PDB file of C-alpha atoms in Angstrom:
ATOM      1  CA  UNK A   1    -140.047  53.945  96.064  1.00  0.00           C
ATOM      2  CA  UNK A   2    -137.719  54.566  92.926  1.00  0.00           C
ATOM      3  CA  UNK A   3    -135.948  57.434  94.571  1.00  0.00           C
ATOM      4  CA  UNK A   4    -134.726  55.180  97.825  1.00  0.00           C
ATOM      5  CA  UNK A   5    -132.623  53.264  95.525  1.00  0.00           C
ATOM      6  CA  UNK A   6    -129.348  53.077  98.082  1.00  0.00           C
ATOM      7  CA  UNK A   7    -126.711  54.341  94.939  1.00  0.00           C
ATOM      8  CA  UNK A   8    -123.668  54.103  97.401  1.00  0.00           C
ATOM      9  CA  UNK A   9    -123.793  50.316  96.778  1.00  0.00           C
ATOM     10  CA  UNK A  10    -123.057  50.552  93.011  1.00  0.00           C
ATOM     11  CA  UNK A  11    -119.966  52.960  94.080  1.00  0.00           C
ATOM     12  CA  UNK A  12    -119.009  50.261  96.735  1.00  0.00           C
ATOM     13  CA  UNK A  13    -119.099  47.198  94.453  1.00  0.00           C
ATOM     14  CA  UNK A  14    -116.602  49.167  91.832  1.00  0.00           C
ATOM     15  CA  UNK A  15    -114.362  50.048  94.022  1.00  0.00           C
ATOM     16  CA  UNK A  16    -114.281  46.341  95.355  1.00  0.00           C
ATOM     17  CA  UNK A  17    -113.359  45.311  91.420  1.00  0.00           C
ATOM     18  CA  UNK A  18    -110.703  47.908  91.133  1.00  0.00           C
ATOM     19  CA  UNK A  19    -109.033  46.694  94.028  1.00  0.00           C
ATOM     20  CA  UNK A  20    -109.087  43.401  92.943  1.00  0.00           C
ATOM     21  CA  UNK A  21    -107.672  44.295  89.610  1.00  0.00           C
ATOM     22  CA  UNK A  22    -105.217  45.843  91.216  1.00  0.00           C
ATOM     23  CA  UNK A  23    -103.947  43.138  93.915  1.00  0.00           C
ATOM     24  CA  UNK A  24    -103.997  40.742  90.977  1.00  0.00           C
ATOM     25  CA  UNK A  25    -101.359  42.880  88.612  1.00  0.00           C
ATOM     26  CA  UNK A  26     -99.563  43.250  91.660  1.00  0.00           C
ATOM     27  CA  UNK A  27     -99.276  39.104  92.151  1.00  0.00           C
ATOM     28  CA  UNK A  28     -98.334  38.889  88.611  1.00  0.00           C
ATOM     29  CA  UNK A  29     -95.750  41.414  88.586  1.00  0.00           C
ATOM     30  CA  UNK A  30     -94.222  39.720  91.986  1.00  0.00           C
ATOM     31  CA  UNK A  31     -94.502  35.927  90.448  1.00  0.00           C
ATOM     32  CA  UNK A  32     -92.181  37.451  87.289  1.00  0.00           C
ATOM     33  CA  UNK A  33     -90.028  39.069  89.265  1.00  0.00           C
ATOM     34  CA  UNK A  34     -89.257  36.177  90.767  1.00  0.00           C
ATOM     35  CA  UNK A  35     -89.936  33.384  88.421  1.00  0.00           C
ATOM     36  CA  UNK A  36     -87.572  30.263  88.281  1.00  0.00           C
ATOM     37  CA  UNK A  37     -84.773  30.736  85.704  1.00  0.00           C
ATOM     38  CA  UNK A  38     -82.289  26.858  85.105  1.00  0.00           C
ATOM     39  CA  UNK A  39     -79.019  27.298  84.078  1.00  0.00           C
ATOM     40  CA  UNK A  40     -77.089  24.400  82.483  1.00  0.00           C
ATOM     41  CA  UNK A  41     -73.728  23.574  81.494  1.00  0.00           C
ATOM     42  CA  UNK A  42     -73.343  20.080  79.575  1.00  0.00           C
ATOM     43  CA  UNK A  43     -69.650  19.003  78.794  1.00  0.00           C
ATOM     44  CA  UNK A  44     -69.314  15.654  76.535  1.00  0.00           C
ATOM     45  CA  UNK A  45     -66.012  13.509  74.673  1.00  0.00           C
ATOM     46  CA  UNK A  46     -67.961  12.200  71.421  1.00  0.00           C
ATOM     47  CA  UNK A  47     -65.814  10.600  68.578  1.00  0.00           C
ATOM     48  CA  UNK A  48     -66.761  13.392  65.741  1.00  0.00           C
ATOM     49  CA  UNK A  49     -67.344  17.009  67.039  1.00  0.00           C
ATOM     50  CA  UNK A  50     -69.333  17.689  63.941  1.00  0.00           C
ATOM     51  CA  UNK A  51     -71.272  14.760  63.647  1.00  0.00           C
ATOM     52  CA  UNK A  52     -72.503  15.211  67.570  1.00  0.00           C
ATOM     53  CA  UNK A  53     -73.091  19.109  67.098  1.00  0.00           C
ATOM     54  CA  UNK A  54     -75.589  17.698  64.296  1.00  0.00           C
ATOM     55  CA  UNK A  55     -77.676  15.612  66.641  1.00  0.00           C
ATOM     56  CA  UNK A  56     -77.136  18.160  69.375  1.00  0.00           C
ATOM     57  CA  UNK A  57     -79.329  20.662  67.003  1.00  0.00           C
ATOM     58  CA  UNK A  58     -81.740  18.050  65.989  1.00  0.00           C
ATOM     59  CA  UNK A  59     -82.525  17.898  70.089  1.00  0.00           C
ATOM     60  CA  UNK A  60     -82.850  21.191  70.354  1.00  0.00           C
ATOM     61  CA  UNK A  61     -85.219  21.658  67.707  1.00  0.00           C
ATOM     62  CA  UNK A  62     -87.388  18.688  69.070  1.00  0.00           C
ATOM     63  CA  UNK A  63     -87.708  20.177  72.436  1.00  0.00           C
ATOM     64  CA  UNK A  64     -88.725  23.794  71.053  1.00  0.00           C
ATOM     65  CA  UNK A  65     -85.382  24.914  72.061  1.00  0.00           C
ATOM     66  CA  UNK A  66     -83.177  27.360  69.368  1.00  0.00           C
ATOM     67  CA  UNK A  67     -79.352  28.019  69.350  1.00  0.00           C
ATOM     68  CA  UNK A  68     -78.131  31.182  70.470  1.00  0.00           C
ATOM     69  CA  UNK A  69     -74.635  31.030  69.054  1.00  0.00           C
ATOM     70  CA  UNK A  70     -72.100  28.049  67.783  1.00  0.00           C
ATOM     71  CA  UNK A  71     -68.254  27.475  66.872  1.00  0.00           C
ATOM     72  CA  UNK A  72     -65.750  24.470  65.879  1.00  0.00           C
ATOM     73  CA  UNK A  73     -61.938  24.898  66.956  1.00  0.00           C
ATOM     74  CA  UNK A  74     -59.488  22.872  66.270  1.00  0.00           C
ATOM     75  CA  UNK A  75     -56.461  21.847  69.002  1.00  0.00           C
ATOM     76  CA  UNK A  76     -52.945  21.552  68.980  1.00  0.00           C
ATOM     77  CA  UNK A  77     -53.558  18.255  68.329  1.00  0.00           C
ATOM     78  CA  UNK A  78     -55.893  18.418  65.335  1.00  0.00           C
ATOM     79  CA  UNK A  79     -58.970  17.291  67.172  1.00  0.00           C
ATOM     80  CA  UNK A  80     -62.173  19.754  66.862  1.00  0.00           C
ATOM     81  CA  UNK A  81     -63.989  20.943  69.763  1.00  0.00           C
ATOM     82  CA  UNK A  82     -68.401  22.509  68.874  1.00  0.00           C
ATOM     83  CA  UNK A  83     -69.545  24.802  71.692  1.00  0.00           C
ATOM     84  CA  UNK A  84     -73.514  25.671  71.402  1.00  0.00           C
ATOM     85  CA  UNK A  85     -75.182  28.605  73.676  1.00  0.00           C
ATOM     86  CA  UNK A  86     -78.620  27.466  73.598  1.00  0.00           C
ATOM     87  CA  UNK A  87     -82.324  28.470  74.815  1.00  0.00           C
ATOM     88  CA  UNK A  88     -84.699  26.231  75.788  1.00  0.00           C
ATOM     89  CA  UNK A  89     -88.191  26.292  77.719  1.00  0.00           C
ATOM     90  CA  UNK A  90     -88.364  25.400  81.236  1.00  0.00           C
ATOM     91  CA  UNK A  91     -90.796  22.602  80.772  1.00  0.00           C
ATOM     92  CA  UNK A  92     -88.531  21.054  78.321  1.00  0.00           C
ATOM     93  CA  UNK A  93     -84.928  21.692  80.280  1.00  0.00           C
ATOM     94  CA  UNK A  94     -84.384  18.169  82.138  1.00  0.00           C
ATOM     95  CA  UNK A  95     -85.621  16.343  79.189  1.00  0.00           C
ATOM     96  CA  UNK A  96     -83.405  17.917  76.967  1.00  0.00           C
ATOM     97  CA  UNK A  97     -80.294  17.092  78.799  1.00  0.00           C
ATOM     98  CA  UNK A  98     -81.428  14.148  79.633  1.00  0.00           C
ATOM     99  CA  UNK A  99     -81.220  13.241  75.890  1.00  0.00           C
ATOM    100  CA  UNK A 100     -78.232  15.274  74.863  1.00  0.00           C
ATOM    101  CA  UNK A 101     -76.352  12.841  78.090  1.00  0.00           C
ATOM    102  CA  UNK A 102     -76.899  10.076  75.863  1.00  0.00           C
ATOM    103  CA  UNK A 103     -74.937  11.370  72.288  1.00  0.00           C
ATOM    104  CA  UNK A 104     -71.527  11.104  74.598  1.00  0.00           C
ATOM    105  CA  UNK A 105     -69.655  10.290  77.541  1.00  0.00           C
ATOM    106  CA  UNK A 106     -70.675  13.158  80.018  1.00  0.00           C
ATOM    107  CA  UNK A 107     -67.352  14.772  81.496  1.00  0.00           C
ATOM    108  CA  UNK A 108     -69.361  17.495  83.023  1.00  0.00           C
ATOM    109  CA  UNK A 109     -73.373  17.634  83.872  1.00  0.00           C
ATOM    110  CA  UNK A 110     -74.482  20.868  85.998  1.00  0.00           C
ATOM    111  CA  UNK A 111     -77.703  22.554  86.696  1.00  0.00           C
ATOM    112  CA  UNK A 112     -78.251  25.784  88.547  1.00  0.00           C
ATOM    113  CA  UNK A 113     -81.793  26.936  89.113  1.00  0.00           C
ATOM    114  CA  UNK A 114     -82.890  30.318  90.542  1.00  0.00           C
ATOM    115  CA  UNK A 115     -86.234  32.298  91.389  1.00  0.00           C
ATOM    116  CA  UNK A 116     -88.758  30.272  92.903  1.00  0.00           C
ATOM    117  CA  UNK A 117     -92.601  31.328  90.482  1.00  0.00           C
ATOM    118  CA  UNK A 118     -92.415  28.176  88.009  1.00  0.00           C
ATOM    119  CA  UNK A 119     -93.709  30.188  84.757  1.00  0.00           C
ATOM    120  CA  UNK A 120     -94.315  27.972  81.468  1.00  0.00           C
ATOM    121  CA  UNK A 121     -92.177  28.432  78.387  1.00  0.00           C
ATOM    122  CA  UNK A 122     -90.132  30.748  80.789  1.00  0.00           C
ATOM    123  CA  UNK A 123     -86.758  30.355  78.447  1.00  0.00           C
ATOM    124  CA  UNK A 124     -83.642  28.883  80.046  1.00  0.00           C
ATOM    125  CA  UNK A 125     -79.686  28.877  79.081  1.00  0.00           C
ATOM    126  CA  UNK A 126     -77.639  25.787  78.449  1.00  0.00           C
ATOM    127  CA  UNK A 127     -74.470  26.254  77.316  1.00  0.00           C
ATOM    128  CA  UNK A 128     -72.934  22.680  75.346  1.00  0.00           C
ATOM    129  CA  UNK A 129     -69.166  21.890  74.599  1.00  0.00           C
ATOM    130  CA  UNK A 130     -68.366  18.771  72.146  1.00  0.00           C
ATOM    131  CA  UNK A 131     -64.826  17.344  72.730  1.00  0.00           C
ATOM    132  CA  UNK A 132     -63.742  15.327  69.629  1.00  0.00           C
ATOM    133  CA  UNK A 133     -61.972  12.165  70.122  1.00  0.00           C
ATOM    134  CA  UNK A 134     -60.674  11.799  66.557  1.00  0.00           C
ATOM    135  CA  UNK A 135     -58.186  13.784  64.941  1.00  0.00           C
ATOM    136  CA  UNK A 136     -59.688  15.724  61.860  1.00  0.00           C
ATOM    137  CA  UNK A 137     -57.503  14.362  59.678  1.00  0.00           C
ATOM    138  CA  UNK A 138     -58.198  10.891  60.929  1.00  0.00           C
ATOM    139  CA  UNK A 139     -61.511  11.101  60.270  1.00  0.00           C
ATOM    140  CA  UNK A 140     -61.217  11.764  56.413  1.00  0.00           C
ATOM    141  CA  UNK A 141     -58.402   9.110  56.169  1.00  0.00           C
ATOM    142  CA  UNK A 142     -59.500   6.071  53.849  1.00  0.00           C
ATOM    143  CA  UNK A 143     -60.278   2.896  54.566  1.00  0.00           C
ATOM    144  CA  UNK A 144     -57.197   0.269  54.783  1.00  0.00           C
ATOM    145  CA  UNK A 145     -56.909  -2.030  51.517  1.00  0.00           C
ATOM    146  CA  UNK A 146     -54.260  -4.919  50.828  1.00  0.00           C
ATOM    147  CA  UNK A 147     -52.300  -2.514  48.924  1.00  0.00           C
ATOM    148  CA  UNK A 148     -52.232  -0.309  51.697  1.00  0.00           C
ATOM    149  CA  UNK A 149     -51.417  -2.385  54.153  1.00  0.00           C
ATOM    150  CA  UNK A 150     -48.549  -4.203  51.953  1.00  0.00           C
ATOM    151  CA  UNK A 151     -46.791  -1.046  51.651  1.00  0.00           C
ATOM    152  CA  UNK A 152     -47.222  -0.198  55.178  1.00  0.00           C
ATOM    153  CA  UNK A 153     -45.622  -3.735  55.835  1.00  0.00           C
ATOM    154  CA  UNK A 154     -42.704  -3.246  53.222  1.00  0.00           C
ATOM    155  CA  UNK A 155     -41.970   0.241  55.072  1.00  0.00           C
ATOM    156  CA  UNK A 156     -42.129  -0.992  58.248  1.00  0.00           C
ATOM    157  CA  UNK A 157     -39.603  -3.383  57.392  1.00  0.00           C
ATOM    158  CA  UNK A 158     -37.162  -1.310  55.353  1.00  0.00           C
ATOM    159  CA  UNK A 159     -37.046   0.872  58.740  1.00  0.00           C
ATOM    160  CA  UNK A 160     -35.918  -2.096  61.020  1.00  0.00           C
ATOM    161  CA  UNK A 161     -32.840  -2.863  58.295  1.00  0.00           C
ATOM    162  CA  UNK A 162     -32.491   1.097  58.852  1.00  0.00           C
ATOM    163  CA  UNK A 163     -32.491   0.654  62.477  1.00  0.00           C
ATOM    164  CA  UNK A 164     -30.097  -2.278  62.693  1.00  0.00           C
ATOM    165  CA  UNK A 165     -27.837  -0.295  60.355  1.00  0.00           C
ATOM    166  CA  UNK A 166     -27.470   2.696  62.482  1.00  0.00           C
ATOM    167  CA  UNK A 167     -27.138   0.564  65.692  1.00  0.00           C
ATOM    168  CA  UNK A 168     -23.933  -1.185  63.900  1.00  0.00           C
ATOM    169  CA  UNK A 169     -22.714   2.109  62.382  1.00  0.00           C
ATOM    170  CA  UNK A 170     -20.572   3.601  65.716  1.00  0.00           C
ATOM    171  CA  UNK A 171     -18.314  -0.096  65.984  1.00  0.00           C
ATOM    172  CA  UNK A 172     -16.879   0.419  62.296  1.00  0.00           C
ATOM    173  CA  UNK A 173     -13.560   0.140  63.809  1.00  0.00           C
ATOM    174  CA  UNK A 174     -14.113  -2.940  65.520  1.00  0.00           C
ATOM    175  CA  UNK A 175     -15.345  -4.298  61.906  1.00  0.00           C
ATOM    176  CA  UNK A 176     -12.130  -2.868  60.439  1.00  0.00           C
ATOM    177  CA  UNK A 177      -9.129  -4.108  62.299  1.00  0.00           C
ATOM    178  CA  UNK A 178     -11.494  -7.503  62.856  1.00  0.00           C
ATOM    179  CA  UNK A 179     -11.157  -7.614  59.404  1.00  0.00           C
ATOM    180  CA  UNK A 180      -7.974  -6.977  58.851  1.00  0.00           C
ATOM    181  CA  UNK A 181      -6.534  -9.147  61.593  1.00  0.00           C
ATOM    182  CA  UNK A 182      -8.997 -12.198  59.958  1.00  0.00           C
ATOM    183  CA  UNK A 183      -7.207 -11.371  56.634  1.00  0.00           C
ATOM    184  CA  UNK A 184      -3.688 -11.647  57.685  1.00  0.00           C
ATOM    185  CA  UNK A 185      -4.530 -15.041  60.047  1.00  0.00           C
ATOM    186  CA  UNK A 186      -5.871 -16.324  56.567  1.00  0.00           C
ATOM    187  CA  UNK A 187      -2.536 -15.074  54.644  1.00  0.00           C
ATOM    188  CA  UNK A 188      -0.316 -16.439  57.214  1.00  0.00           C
ATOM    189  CA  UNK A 189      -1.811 -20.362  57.319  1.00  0.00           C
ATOM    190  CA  UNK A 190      -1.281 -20.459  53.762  1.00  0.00           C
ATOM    191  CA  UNK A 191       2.181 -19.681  53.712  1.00  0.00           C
ATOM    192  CA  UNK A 192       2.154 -22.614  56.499  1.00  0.00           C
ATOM    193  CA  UNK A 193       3.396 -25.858  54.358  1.00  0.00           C
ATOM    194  CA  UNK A 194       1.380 -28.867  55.595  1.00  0.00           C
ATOM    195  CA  UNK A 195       3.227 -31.757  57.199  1.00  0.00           C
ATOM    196  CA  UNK A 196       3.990 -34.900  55.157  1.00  0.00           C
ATOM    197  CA  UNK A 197       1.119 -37.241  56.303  1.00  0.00           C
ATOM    198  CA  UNK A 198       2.198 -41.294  57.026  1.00  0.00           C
TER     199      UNK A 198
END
């Protein structure tokens, strides 16, 4: 009775595991070769550059997100522009830029999103760019006192006397012979000798 054990069974159930094993690395490998990838690009005007590039990283770091790279420029006409390369997880991507919409006014909001296996923490790019409002120099300027605003006045005023000045400047020759002519009409009635009055 012991020796009609049917072994072939026991060699039929392995190779029914193996397979198994097998068809299931093969799904895996297929879901992460095609697993959904977002790519974002976020372009905002914000008054300070480096005050929004601040809060920009606080985001990032609430949403599990890190940045990849960062710079400041400055333009031609002193006003500082922050670009961020950042990573972020999937789960966390809409939220993120959802938030970061808020800091600015959005001049350009895109998403692109390719692969079709939604994997968690799968780790997507968003690439940010700051546009300062306020010159750099602006921004460090100090507040306007009395004093300041006196002078200001008193120089504002010089510069119309200036102005009227220089607008009178080219007739000097009109001035001139006006002047003369009024001085010898002023000459000549004095030499005049007034009538006897009744």
């Amino acid at each position: 009775m012991v020796i009609n054990v049917p072994s072939p069974k026991i060699i039929r159930e392995t190779r029914v595991v193996y397979k198994d094993k097998n068809n299931k690395a093969n799904e895996e490998a297929n879901i992460s070769k095609n697993k959904m990838i977002k790519t974002g690009t976020l372009e905002l005007k914000v008054e300070n550059a480096e005050t929004a590039k601040d809060l920009v990283s606080e985001q990032i770091r609430k949403y599990d997100g890190f940045i990849r790279s960062e710079s400041i420029s400055s333009g031609n006409d002193d006003k500082k522009t922050a670009y961020l390369r950042v990573k972020v997880p999937i789960q966390k991507f809409e939220y993120l830029m959802a938030d970061l919409s808020s800091i600015g006014s959005v001049e350009k909001k895109e998403t692109e999103v390719s692969g079709q296996n939604y994997l968690e923490n799968t780790m997507c790019d968003l690439e940010i760019t700051l546009y300062g409002t306020t010159s750099w120099y602006a921004e460090d300027k100090e507040p306007e006192t009395f004093g300041n605003r006196s002078i200001a006045a008193i120089s504002s005023g010089w510069d119309v006397i200036t102005g009227i000045f220089l607008f009178f400047l080219p007739f000097w020759p009109v001035f001139l012979i006006g002047g003369i002519g009024y001085y010898f009409y002023k000459r000549k009635n004095k030499n005049i000798p007034k009538s006897p009055s009744h």
